[in-house]
PDB file of C-alpha atoms and ligand atoms in Angstrom:
ATOM      1  CA  UNK T   1      43.749  11.248  -5.995  1.00  0.00           C
ATOM      2  CA  UNK T   2      43.091   7.673  -6.235  1.00  0.00           C
ATOM      3  CA  UNK T   3      40.508   8.318  -3.299  1.00  0.00           C
ATOM      4  CA  UNK T   4      39.142  11.059  -4.924  1.00  0.00           C
ATOM      5  CA  UNK T   5      38.397   9.565  -8.011  1.00  0.00           C
ATOM      6  CA  UNK T   6      36.941   6.442  -6.275  1.00  0.00           C
ATOM      7  CA  UNK T   7      34.592   8.983  -4.104  1.00  0.00           C
ATOM      8  CA  UNK T   8      33.750  10.405  -7.482  1.00  0.00           C
ATOM      9  CA  UNK T   9      32.820   7.019  -9.177  1.00  0.00           C
ATOM     10  CA  UNK T  10      30.757   6.098  -6.039  1.00  0.00           C
ATOM     11  CA  UNK T  11      29.091   9.654  -6.012  1.00  0.00           C
ATOM     12  CA  UNK T  12      28.236   9.075 -10.051  1.00  0.00           C
ATOM     13  CA  UNK T  13      26.533   5.583  -9.222  1.00  0.00           C
ATOM     14  CA  UNK T  14      24.598   7.108  -6.544  1.00  0.00           C
ATOM     15  CA  UNK T  15      23.164  10.139  -8.788  1.00  0.00           C
ATOM     16  CA  UNK T  16      22.691   7.685 -11.353  1.00  0.00           C
ATOM     17  CA  UNK T  17      20.385   5.638  -8.754  1.00  0.00           C
ATOM     18  CA  UNK T  18      18.656   8.545  -7.703  1.00  0.00           C
ATOM     19  CA  UNK T  19      17.816   9.491 -11.056  1.00  0.00           C
ATOM     20  CA  UNK T  20      16.680   6.107 -11.836  1.00  0.00           C
ATOM     21  CA  UNK T  21      14.389   6.090  -8.739  1.00  0.00           C
ATOM     22  CA  UNK T  22      12.829   9.170  -9.829  1.00  0.00           C
ATOM     23  CA  UNK T  23      12.137   8.048 -13.299  1.00  0.00           C
ATOM     24  CA  UNK T  24      10.767   4.831 -12.085  1.00  0.00           C
ATOM     25  CA  UNK T  25       8.594   6.690  -9.278  1.00  0.00           C
ATOM     26  CA  UNK T  26       6.666   8.786 -11.984  1.00  0.00           C
ATOM     27  CA  UNK T  27       6.558   6.173 -14.469  1.00  0.00           C
ATOM     28  CA  UNK T  28       3.858   3.585 -13.879  1.00  0.00           C
ATOM     29  CA  UNK T  29       3.852   1.778 -17.038  1.00  0.00           C
ATOM     30  CA  UNK T  30       5.689  -0.954 -15.212  1.00  0.00           C
ATOM     31  CA  UNK T  31       2.933  -1.375 -12.583  1.00  0.00           C
ATOM     32  CA  UNK T  32      -0.182  -3.278 -13.226  1.00  0.00           C
ATOM     33  CA  UNK T  33      -3.630  -2.491 -12.113  1.00  0.00           C
ATOM     34  CA  UNK T  34      -4.628  -4.016  -9.100  1.00  0.00           C
ATOM     35  CA  UNK T  35      -1.626  -6.519  -8.382  1.00  0.00           C
ATOM     36  CA  UNK T  36       2.121  -6.432  -8.271  1.00  0.00           C
ATOM     37  CA  UNK T  37       3.916  -6.747 -11.512  1.00  0.00           C
ATOM     38  CA  UNK T  38       7.696  -8.489 -11.712  1.00  0.00           C
ATOM     39  CA  UNK T  39      10.264  -5.924 -11.426  1.00  0.00           C
ATOM     40  CA  UNK T  40       7.806  -3.333 -10.599  1.00  0.00           C
ATOM     41  CA  UNK T  41       9.094  -0.098  -9.346  1.00  0.00           C
ATOM     42  CA  UNK T  42       6.922   2.441  -7.275  1.00  0.00           C
ATOM     43  CA  UNK T  43       3.207   1.901  -6.454  1.00  0.00           C
ATOM     44  CA  UNK T  44       0.448  -0.177  -8.113  1.00  0.00           C
ATOM     45  CA  UNK T  45      -1.387   1.967 -10.384  1.00  0.00           C
ATOM     46  CA  UNK T  46      -3.919   4.045  -8.644  1.00  0.00           C
ATOM     47  CA  UNK T  47      -7.840   3.079  -8.815  1.00  0.00           C
ATOM     48  CA  UNK T  48      -9.174   5.794  -5.974  1.00  0.00           C
ATOM     49  CA  UNK T  49      -8.698   9.341  -5.439  1.00  0.00           C
ATOM     50  CA  UNK T  50      -6.757   8.821  -1.875  1.00  0.00           C
ATOM     51  CA  UNK T  51      -4.211   6.470  -3.771  1.00  0.00           C
ATOM     52  CA  UNK T  52      -3.786   9.271  -6.438  1.00  0.00           C
ATOM     53  CA  UNK T  53      -3.129  11.817  -3.499  1.00  0.00           C
ATOM     54  CA  UNK T  54      -0.826   9.318  -1.997  1.00  0.00           C
ATOM     55  CA  UNK T  55       0.919   8.721  -5.181  1.00  0.00           C
ATOM     56  CA  UNK T  56       1.669  12.293  -6.136  1.00  0.00           C
ATOM     57  CA  UNK T  57       2.509  13.138  -2.254  1.00  0.00           C
ATOM     58  CA  UNK T  58       5.111  10.222  -2.671  1.00  0.00           C
ATOM     59  CA  UNK T  59       6.125  11.608  -5.789  1.00  0.00           C
ATOM     60  CA  UNK T  60       6.704  15.074  -4.484  1.00  0.00           C
ATOM     61  CA  UNK T  61       8.862  13.756  -1.459  1.00  0.00           C
ATOM     62  CA  UNK T  62      10.973  12.125  -3.728  1.00  0.00           C
ATOM     63  CA  UNK T  63      12.006  15.164  -5.277  1.00  0.00           C
ATOM     64  CA  UNK T  64      12.687  17.023  -1.690  1.00  0.00           C
ATOM     65  CA  UNK T  65      14.647  13.904  -0.766  1.00  0.00           C
ATOM     66  CA  UNK T  66      16.568  13.888  -4.023  1.00  0.00           C
ATOM     67  CA  UNK T  67      17.232  17.557  -3.416  1.00  0.00           C
ATOM     68  CA  UNK T  68      18.407  17.322   0.283  1.00  0.00           C
ATOM     69  CA  UNK T  69      20.552  14.472  -0.505  1.00  0.00           C
ATOM     70  CA  UNK T  70      21.949  16.050  -3.731  1.00  0.00           C
ATOM     71  CA  UNK T  71      22.754  19.170  -1.565  1.00  0.00           C
ATOM     72  CA  UNK T  72      24.512  17.182   1.324  1.00  0.00           C
ATOM     73  CA  UNK T  73      26.552  15.234  -1.438  1.00  0.00           C
ATOM     74  CA  UNK T  74      27.913  18.440  -2.970  1.00  0.00           C
ATOM     75  CA  UNK T  75      28.875  19.884   0.547  1.00  0.00           C
ATOM     76  CA  UNK T  76      30.880  17.005   1.530  1.00  0.00           C
ATOM     77  CA  UNK T  77      32.745  16.654  -1.863  1.00  0.00           C
ATOM     78  CA  UNK T  78      33.419  20.222  -1.433  1.00  0.00           C
ATOM     79  CA  UNK T  79      34.898  19.855   2.261  1.00  0.00           C
ATOM     80  CA  UNK T  80      36.938  16.727   1.215  1.00  0.00           C
ATOM     81  CA  UNK T  81      38.662  18.545  -1.955  1.00  0.00           C
ATOM     82  CA  UNK T  82      39.150  21.779  -0.905  1.00  0.00           C
ATOM     83  CA  UNK T  83      39.415  21.673   2.900  1.00  0.00           C
ATOM     84  CA  UNK T  84      41.705  18.374   3.422  1.00  0.00           C
ATOM     85  CA  UNK T  85      45.047  18.827   5.107  1.00  0.00           C
ATOM     86  CA  UNK T  86      46.981  18.947   1.800  1.00  0.00           C
ATOM     87  CA  UNK T  87      44.900  21.501  -0.055  1.00  0.00           C
ATOM     88  CA  UNK T  88      44.132  23.847   2.821  1.00  0.00           C
ATOM     89  CA  UNK T  89      47.265  23.398   5.295  1.00  0.00           C
ATOM     90  CA  UNK T  90      46.255  26.469   7.477  1.00  0.00           C
ATOM     91  CA  UNK T  91      42.547  26.077   8.679  1.00  0.00           C
ATOM     92  CA  UNK T  92      40.605  28.774   9.234  1.00  0.00           C
ATOM     93  CA  UNK T  93      39.729  29.790  13.181  1.00  0.00           C
ATOM     94  CA  UNK T  94      36.079  30.896  12.542  1.00  0.00           C
ATOM     95  CA  UNK T  95      33.782  28.964  15.238  1.00  0.00           C
ATOM     96  CA  UNK T  96      30.486  31.143  14.592  1.00  0.00           C
ATOM     97  CA  UNK T  97      28.698  32.666  11.678  1.00  0.00           C
ATOM     98  CA  UNK T  98      24.959  34.062  12.884  1.00  0.00           C
ATOM     99  CA  UNK T  99      23.706  34.200   9.114  1.00  0.00           C
ATOM    100  CA  UNK T 100      24.864  30.355   8.500  1.00  0.00           C
ATOM    101  CA  UNK T 101      23.304  29.169  11.875  1.00  0.00           C
ATOM    102  CA  UNK T 102      19.882  31.054  11.142  1.00  0.00           C
ATOM    103  CA  UNK T 103      19.932  29.738   7.671  1.00  0.00           C
ATOM    104  CA  UNK T 104      20.287  26.058   8.691  1.00  0.00           C
ATOM    105  CA  UNK T 105      17.694  26.401  11.485  1.00  0.00           C
ATOM    106  CA  UNK T 106      15.130  28.082   9.398  1.00  0.00           C
ATOM    107  CA  UNK T 107      15.552  26.582   6.107  1.00  0.00           C
ATOM    108  CA  UNK T 108      14.773  23.104   7.208  1.00  0.00           C
ATOM    109  CA  UNK T 109      11.797  24.500   9.359  1.00  0.00           C
ATOM    110  CA  UNK T 110      10.490  25.954   6.077  1.00  0.00           C
ATOM    111  CA  UNK T 111      11.081  22.621   4.212  1.00  0.00           C
ATOM    112  CA  UNK T 112       8.939  20.633   7.118  1.00  0.00           C
ATOM    113  CA  UNK T 113       6.023  22.819   6.846  1.00  0.00           C
ATOM    114  CA  UNK T 114       6.146  22.612   3.193  1.00  0.00           C
ATOM    115  CA  UNK T 115       5.755  18.912   3.644  1.00  0.00           C
ATOM    116  CA  UNK T 116       3.419  18.786   6.692  1.00  0.00           C
ATOM    117  CA  UNK T 117       0.570  20.666   4.754  1.00  0.00           C
ATOM    118  CA  UNK T 118       0.077  17.960   1.974  1.00  0.00           C
ATOM    119  CA  UNK T 119       0.758  15.357   4.643  1.00  0.00           C
ATOM    120  CA  UNK T 120      -1.922  16.367   7.090  1.00  0.00           C
ATOM    121  CA  UNK T 121      -4.414  17.151   4.040  1.00  0.00           C
ATOM    122  CA  UNK T 122      -3.737  13.566   3.198  1.00  0.00           C
ATOM    123  CA  UNK T 123      -4.255  11.863   6.445  1.00  0.00           C
ATOM    124  CA  UNK T 124      -7.418  13.880   6.936  1.00  0.00           C
ATOM    125  CA  UNK T 125      -8.738  12.756   3.454  1.00  0.00           C
ATOM    126  CA  UNK T 126      -8.072   9.101   4.321  1.00  0.00           C
ATOM    127  CA  UNK T 127      -9.445   9.022   8.045  1.00  0.00           C
ATOM    128  CA  UNK T 128     -12.694  11.268   7.195  1.00  0.00           C
ATOM    129  CA  UNK T 129     -14.833   8.609   5.935  1.00  0.00           C
ATOM    130  CA  UNK T 130     -17.287  10.969   3.591  1.00  0.00           C
ATOM    131  CA  UNK T 131     -21.299   9.818   3.394  1.00  0.00           C
ATOM    132  CA  UNK T 132     -21.040   6.285   2.189  1.00  0.00           C
ATOM    133  CA  UNK T 133     -23.225   4.584  -0.431  1.00  0.00           C
ATOM    134  CA  UNK T 134     -22.576   1.020   0.734  1.00  0.00           C
ATOM    135  CA  UNK T 135     -21.049  -0.568   3.696  1.00  0.00           C
ATOM    136  CA  UNK T 136     -18.944  -4.024   3.838  1.00  0.00           C
ATOM    137  CA  UNK T 137     -17.650  -5.355   7.125  1.00  0.00           C
ATOM    138  CA  UNK T 138     -14.474  -7.383   6.573  1.00  0.00           C
ATOM    139  CA  UNK T 139     -13.593  -9.727   9.273  1.00  0.00           C
ATOM    140  CA  UNK T 140      -9.988 -11.051   9.700  1.00  0.00           C
ATOM    141  CA  UNK T 141      -9.790 -14.717  10.545  1.00  0.00           C
ATOM    142  CA  UNK T 142      -6.905 -17.004  11.169  1.00  0.00           C
ATOM    143  CA  UNK T 143      -6.507 -17.385   8.183  1.00  0.00           C
ATOM    144  CA  UNK T 144      -9.049 -16.071   5.769  1.00  0.00           C
ATOM    145  CA  UNK T 145     -11.537 -12.952   5.453  1.00  0.00           C
ATOM    146  CA  UNK T 146     -15.408 -13.113   6.039  1.00  0.00           C
ATOM    147  CA  UNK T 147     -17.385 -10.538   4.297  1.00  0.00           C
ATOM    148  CA  UNK T 148     -20.978  -9.332   4.957  1.00  0.00           C
ATOM    149  CA  UNK T 149     -22.985  -6.600   3.528  1.00  0.00           C
ATOM    150  CA  UNK T 150     -24.891  -4.900   6.518  1.00  0.00           C
ATOM    151  CA  UNK T 151     -27.045  -2.697   4.345  1.00  0.00           C
ATOM    152  CA  UNK T 152     -27.812  -5.400   1.690  1.00  0.00           C
ATOM    153  CA  UNK T 153     -29.309  -8.553   3.376  1.00  0.00           C
ATOM    154  CA  UNK T 154     -28.086 -11.077   5.535  1.00  0.00           C
ATOM    155  CA  UNK T 155     -25.805 -13.137   3.605  1.00  0.00           C
ATOM    156  CA  UNK T 156     -22.317 -13.501   4.928  1.00  0.00           C
ATOM    157  CA  UNK T 157     -19.405 -15.372   2.974  1.00  0.00           C
ATOM    158  CA  UNK T 158     -15.937 -16.722   3.788  1.00  0.00           C
ATOM    159  CA  UNK T 159     -12.931 -15.694   1.518  1.00  0.00           C
ATOM    160  CA  UNK T 160     -10.041 -18.209   1.103  1.00  0.00           C
ATOM    161  CA  UNK T 161      -6.991 -18.394  -0.967  1.00  0.00           C
ATOM    162  CA  UNK T 162      -7.795 -20.650  -4.484  1.00  0.00           C
ATOM    163  CA  UNK T 163      -5.640 -24.083  -4.746  1.00  0.00           C
ATOM    164  CA  UNK T 164      -3.546 -24.222  -7.934  1.00  0.00           C
ATOM    165  CA  UNK T 165      -5.941 -26.616  -9.297  1.00  0.00           C
ATOM    166  CA  UNK T 166      -8.937 -24.673  -9.047  1.00  0.00           C
ATOM    167  CA  UNK T 167      -7.371 -21.526 -10.544  1.00  0.00           C
ATOM    168  CA  UNK T 168      -8.049 -20.376 -14.139  1.00  0.00           C
ATOM    169  CA  UNK T 169      -5.460 -18.871 -16.179  1.00  0.00           C
ATOM    170  CA  UNK T 170      -5.947 -15.198 -15.654  1.00  0.00           C
ATOM    171  CA  UNK T 171      -6.256 -15.836 -11.711  1.00  0.00           C
ATOM    172  CA  UNK T 172      -2.867 -14.679  -9.802  1.00  0.00           C
ATOM    173  CA  UNK T 173      -1.410 -17.408  -7.735  1.00  0.00           C
ATOM    174  CA  UNK T 174      -1.421 -16.653  -3.744  1.00  0.00           C
ATOM    175  CA  UNK T 175      -3.839 -13.594  -4.413  1.00  0.00           C
ATOM    176  CA  UNK T 176      -7.100 -15.335  -6.034  1.00  0.00           C
ATOM    177  CA  UNK T 177      -9.979 -16.273  -3.606  1.00  0.00           C
ATOM    178  CA  UNK T 178     -12.896 -18.687  -4.063  1.00  0.00           C
ATOM    179  CA  UNK T 179     -15.441 -15.651  -3.128  1.00  0.00           C
ATOM    180  CA  UNK T 180     -14.427 -11.983  -3.860  1.00  0.00           C
ATOM    181  CA  UNK T 181     -15.731  -8.978  -2.227  1.00  0.00           C
ATOM    182  CA  UNK T 182     -17.568  -7.197  -5.024  1.00  0.00           C
ATOM    183  CA  UNK T 183     -18.333  -3.596  -5.105  1.00  0.00           C
ATOM    184  CA  UNK T 184     -20.156  -0.892  -7.391  1.00  0.00           C
ATOM    185  CA  UNK T 185     -17.857   1.497  -9.352  1.00  0.00           C
ATOM    186  CA  UNK T 186     -17.582   5.258  -8.511  1.00  0.00           C
ATOM    187  CA  UNK T 187     -19.657   4.879  -5.449  1.00  0.00           C
ATOM    188  CA  UNK T 188     -18.172   5.318  -1.712  1.00  0.00           C
ATOM    189  CA  UNK T 189     -17.657   2.329   0.100  1.00  0.00           C
ATOM    190  CA  UNK T 190     -17.140   2.047   3.783  1.00  0.00           C
ATOM    191  CA  UNK T 191     -15.338  -0.933   5.092  1.00  0.00           C
ATOM    192  CA  UNK T 192     -15.803  -1.592   8.798  1.00  0.00           C
ATOM    193  CA  UNK T 193     -12.812  -3.993   9.896  1.00  0.00           C
ATOM    194  CA  UNK T 194     -12.447  -6.258  12.765  1.00  0.00           C
ATOM    195  CA  UNK T 195     -10.557  -9.003  13.717  1.00  0.00           C
ATOM    196  CA  UNK T 196     -11.960 -12.434  15.221  1.00  0.00           C
ATOM    197  CA  UNK T 197      -8.902 -14.349  16.665  1.00  0.00           C
ATOM    198  CA  UNK T 198      -5.711 -11.740  16.402  1.00  0.00           C
ATOM    199  CA  UNK T 199      -4.691  -8.790  14.735  1.00  0.00           C
ATOM    200  CA  UNK T 200      -4.943  -8.934  10.823  1.00  0.00           C
ATOM    201  CA  UNK T 201      -4.765  -5.943   8.775  1.00  0.00           C
ATOM    202  CA  UNK T 202      -7.011  -5.121   5.548  1.00  0.00           C
ATOM    203  CA  UNK T 203      -4.757  -3.915   2.698  1.00  0.00           C
ATOM    204  CA  UNK T 204      -5.598  -3.065  -0.733  1.00  0.00           C
ATOM    205  CA  UNK T 205      -2.496  -1.171  -2.228  1.00  0.00           C
ATOM    206  CA  UNK T 206      -4.406   0.104  -5.413  1.00  0.00           C
ATOM    207  CA  UNK T 207      -6.944   1.671  -3.102  1.00  0.00           C
ATOM    208  CA  UNK T 208      -4.584   3.319  -0.777  1.00  0.00           C
ATOM    209  CA  UNK T 209      -6.380   1.469   2.119  1.00  0.00           C
ATOM    210  CA  UNK T 210      -4.675  -0.197   4.930  1.00  0.00           C
ATOM    211  CA  UNK T 211      -6.133  -0.701   8.345  1.00  0.00           C
ATOM    212  CA  UNK T 212      -5.791  -2.983  11.290  1.00  0.00           C
ATOM    213  CA  UNK T 213      -8.328  -5.673  12.113  1.00  0.00           C
ATOM    214  CA  UNK T 214      -8.287  -5.798  15.820  1.00  0.00           C
ATOM    215  CA  UNK T 215     -10.510  -8.031  17.921  1.00  0.00           C
ATOM    216  CA  UNK T 216     -12.970  -6.047  20.103  1.00  0.00           C
ATOM    217  CA  UNK T 217     -12.737  -3.039  17.840  1.00  0.00           C
ATOM    218  CA  UNK T 218     -14.512  -1.942  14.982  1.00  0.00           C
ATOM    219  CA  UNK T 219     -12.131   0.052  12.674  1.00  0.00           C
ATOM    220  CA  UNK T 220     -13.181   1.801   9.939  1.00  0.00           C
ATOM    221  CA  UNK T 221     -11.891   3.107   6.447  1.00  0.00           C
ATOM    222  CA  UNK T 222     -13.047   3.875   3.077  1.00  0.00           C
ATOM    223  CA  UNK T 223     -12.645   3.913  -0.661  1.00  0.00           C
ATOM    224  CA  UNK T 224     -14.168   4.942  -4.030  1.00  0.00           C
ATOM    225  CA  UNK T 225     -12.853   2.689  -6.519  1.00  0.00           C
ATOM    226  CA  UNK T 226     -13.135   4.765 -10.344  1.00  0.00           C
ATOM    227  CA  UNK T 227     -12.145   1.871 -12.507  1.00  0.00           C
ATOM    228  CA  UNK T 228     -13.694  -1.504 -12.922  1.00  0.00           C
ATOM    229  CA  UNK T 229     -11.489  -4.566 -12.518  1.00  0.00           C
ATOM    230  CA  UNK T 230      -9.814  -6.696 -10.296  1.00  0.00           C
ATOM    231  CA  UNK T 231      -7.923  -5.623  -7.206  1.00  0.00           C
ATOM    232  CA  UNK T 232      -5.544  -7.775  -4.824  1.00  0.00           C
ATOM    233  CA  UNK T 233      -4.364  -7.151  -1.418  1.00  0.00           C
ATOM    234  CA  UNK T 234      -2.928  -9.303   1.403  1.00  0.00           C
ATOM    235  CA  UNK T 235      -3.295  -9.520   5.173  1.00  0.00           C
ATOM    236  CA  UNK T 236      -0.647  -7.055   6.569  1.00  0.00           C
ATOM    237  CA  UNK T 237       0.001  -7.848   9.910  1.00  0.00           C
ATOM    238  CA  UNK T 238       1.763 -10.864  10.936  1.00  0.00           C
ATOM    239  CA  UNK T 239      -1.125 -12.822  12.251  1.00  0.00           C
ATOM    240  CA  UNK T 240       0.355 -16.461  12.314  1.00  0.00           C
ATOM    241  CA  UNK T 241       1.173 -19.737  10.560  1.00  0.00           C
ATOM    242  CA  UNK T 242      -0.810 -18.661   7.362  1.00  0.00           C
ATOM    243  CA  UNK T 243      -0.403 -15.083   7.278  1.00  0.00           C
ATOM    244  CA  UNK T 244       0.968 -15.067   3.684  1.00  0.00           C
ATOM    245  CA  UNK T 245      -2.066 -17.207   2.631  1.00  0.00           C
ATOM    246  CA  UNK T 246      -5.097 -15.152   3.472  1.00  0.00           C
ATOM    247  CA  UNK T 247      -5.099 -12.513   0.271  1.00  0.00           C
ATOM    248  CA  UNK T 248      -7.711  -9.778  -0.014  1.00  0.00           C
ATOM    249  CA  UNK T 249      -9.708  -9.807  -3.666  1.00  0.00           C
ATOM    250  CA  UNK T 250     -12.046  -7.006  -4.650  1.00  0.00           C
ATOM    251  CA  UNK T 251     -14.098  -7.076  -7.751  1.00  0.00           C
ATOM    252  CA  UNK T 252     -15.360  -3.619  -8.975  1.00  0.00           C
ATOM    253  CA  UNK T 253     -18.264  -3.999 -11.155  1.00  0.00           C
ATOM    254  CA  UNK T 254     -21.108  -1.426 -12.827  1.00  0.00           C
ATOM    255  CA  UNK T 255     -23.972  -0.475 -10.374  1.00  0.00           C
ATOM    256  CA  UNK T 256     -26.225  -2.768 -12.301  1.00  0.00           C
ATOM    257  CA  UNK T 257     -23.979  -5.684 -11.960  1.00  0.00           C
ATOM    258  CA  UNK T 258     -23.535  -5.166  -8.297  1.00  0.00           C
ATOM    259  CA  UNK T 259     -27.297  -5.237  -7.685  1.00  0.00           C
ATOM    260  CA  UNK T 260     -27.586  -8.511  -9.632  1.00  0.00           C
ATOM    261  CA  UNK T 261     -24.716  -9.648  -7.475  1.00  0.00           C
ATOM    262  CA  UNK T 262     -26.721  -8.831  -4.360  1.00  0.00           C
ATOM    263  CA  UNK T 263     -29.833 -10.411  -5.522  1.00  0.00           C
ATOM    264  CA  UNK T 264     -28.240 -13.466  -6.384  1.00  0.00           C
ATOM    265  CA  UNK T 265     -26.130 -13.361  -2.967  1.00  0.00           C
ATOM    266  CA  UNK T 266     -29.202 -12.891  -1.134  1.00  0.00           C
ATOM    267  CA  UNK T 267     -30.879 -16.081  -2.623  1.00  0.00           C
ATOM    268  CA  UNK T 268     -27.903 -18.113  -2.221  1.00  0.00           C
ATOM    269  CA  UNK T 269     -28.591 -20.751   0.686  1.00  0.00           C
ATOM    270  CA  UNK T 270     -24.980 -22.079   0.731  1.00  0.00           C
ATOM    271  CA  UNK T 271     -22.833 -19.124   1.330  1.00  0.00           C
ATOM    272  CA  UNK T 272     -21.846 -19.823   4.801  1.00  0.00           C
ATOM    273  CA  UNK T 273     -20.461 -23.244   3.712  1.00  0.00           C
ATOM    274  CA  UNK T 274     -19.013 -22.187   0.383  1.00  0.00           C
ATOM    275  CA  UNK T 275     -15.929 -20.826   2.249  1.00  0.00           C
ATOM    276  CA  UNK T 276     -15.584 -23.879   4.810  1.00  0.00           C
ATOM    277  CA  UNK T 277     -15.557 -26.530   2.006  1.00  0.00           C
ATOM    278  CA  UNK T 278     -12.104 -27.191   3.659  1.00  0.00           C
ATOM    279  CA  UNK T 279     -10.237 -26.334   0.340  1.00  0.00           C
ATOM    280  CA  UNK T 280      -8.322 -23.864   2.086  1.00  0.00           C
ATOM    281  CA  UNK T 281      -5.911 -26.024   4.395  1.00  0.00           C
ATOM    282  CA  UNK T 282      -5.255 -27.817   1.090  1.00  0.00           C
ATOM    283  CA  UNK T 283      -4.576 -24.690  -0.905  1.00  0.00           C
ATOM    284  CA  UNK T 284      -2.324 -23.668   1.950  1.00  0.00           C
ATOM    285  CA  UNK T 285      -0.475 -26.575   2.332  1.00  0.00           C
ATOM    286  CA  UNK T 286       0.220 -26.512  -1.214  1.00  0.00           C
ATOM    287  CA  UNK T 287       1.454 -22.919  -1.220  1.00  0.00           C
ATOM    288  CA  UNK T 288       3.671 -23.482   1.922  1.00  0.00           C
ATOM    289  CA  UNK T 289       5.160 -26.584   0.076  1.00  0.00           C
ATOM    290  CA  UNK T 290       6.170 -24.753  -3.073  1.00  0.00           C
ATOM    291  CA  UNK T 291       7.187 -21.196  -1.293  1.00  0.00           C
ATOM    292  CA  UNK T 292       9.571 -23.242   0.972  1.00  0.00           C
ATOM    293  CA  UNK T 293      11.370 -24.964  -2.291  1.00  0.00           C
TER     294      UNK T 293
HETATM  295 CU1   CU U 301      -3.854 -12.226   8.883  1.00  0.00          CU
END
């Protein structure tokens, strides 16, 4: 009986954890917009239609797997309690049951089909770039990102992680950069992604965007940010020594502010050198020092 009690305690803990995860998955109050928050559970708040879809698909799957896990747990406990050698000394000799065999084949197939339909719909939504309003090209380099806007002028700039001494109070550590990628709100932004040396990965969790930056291959993704603000991501493909120190920072602004930014960017003569001001190696050395500690 002691063993049974222990198992019951384990089951209770697992059940409590599952319910906790379920509640946390649906409650995004803990998550901040555009960046991770301490003790966050679940995704960052969504800022694009694709991320809305990812979030609801995730929540749906959580219900499915919780149901399956609970069902299997109940079966296991029933077997342990009712059919152990003491409770059931003369076991049944049945080896086949057609109804049960058909059920345990058909029901999982139905569950997989129910999962597959929204899954493929989401994949299609992510990978099928709609006609875009603007195009941004992001080039992953060891270890920073270079952006240019092929439809908006000839300017190009490097985006490097900020040193602690250059950071303002509202700029998060290890995520803020000297030159942010700027895009207009409620516009479809096509992002062309490429690597110039090794494979990097362009990732913005709040946008539901993640795509590899591969040398010699122009990858493409898209997003439509529906809320203004700052959104952060990080290179998500291990790319070498300073992989952890090449954040992605996107500022979503009104269309008017975006047009003003483009005008200013086109007039700025020192863009190319703005990133190459050698602040990056120092910032990285500093960050590496303090993360080792
Ligand atoms: Cu990288």
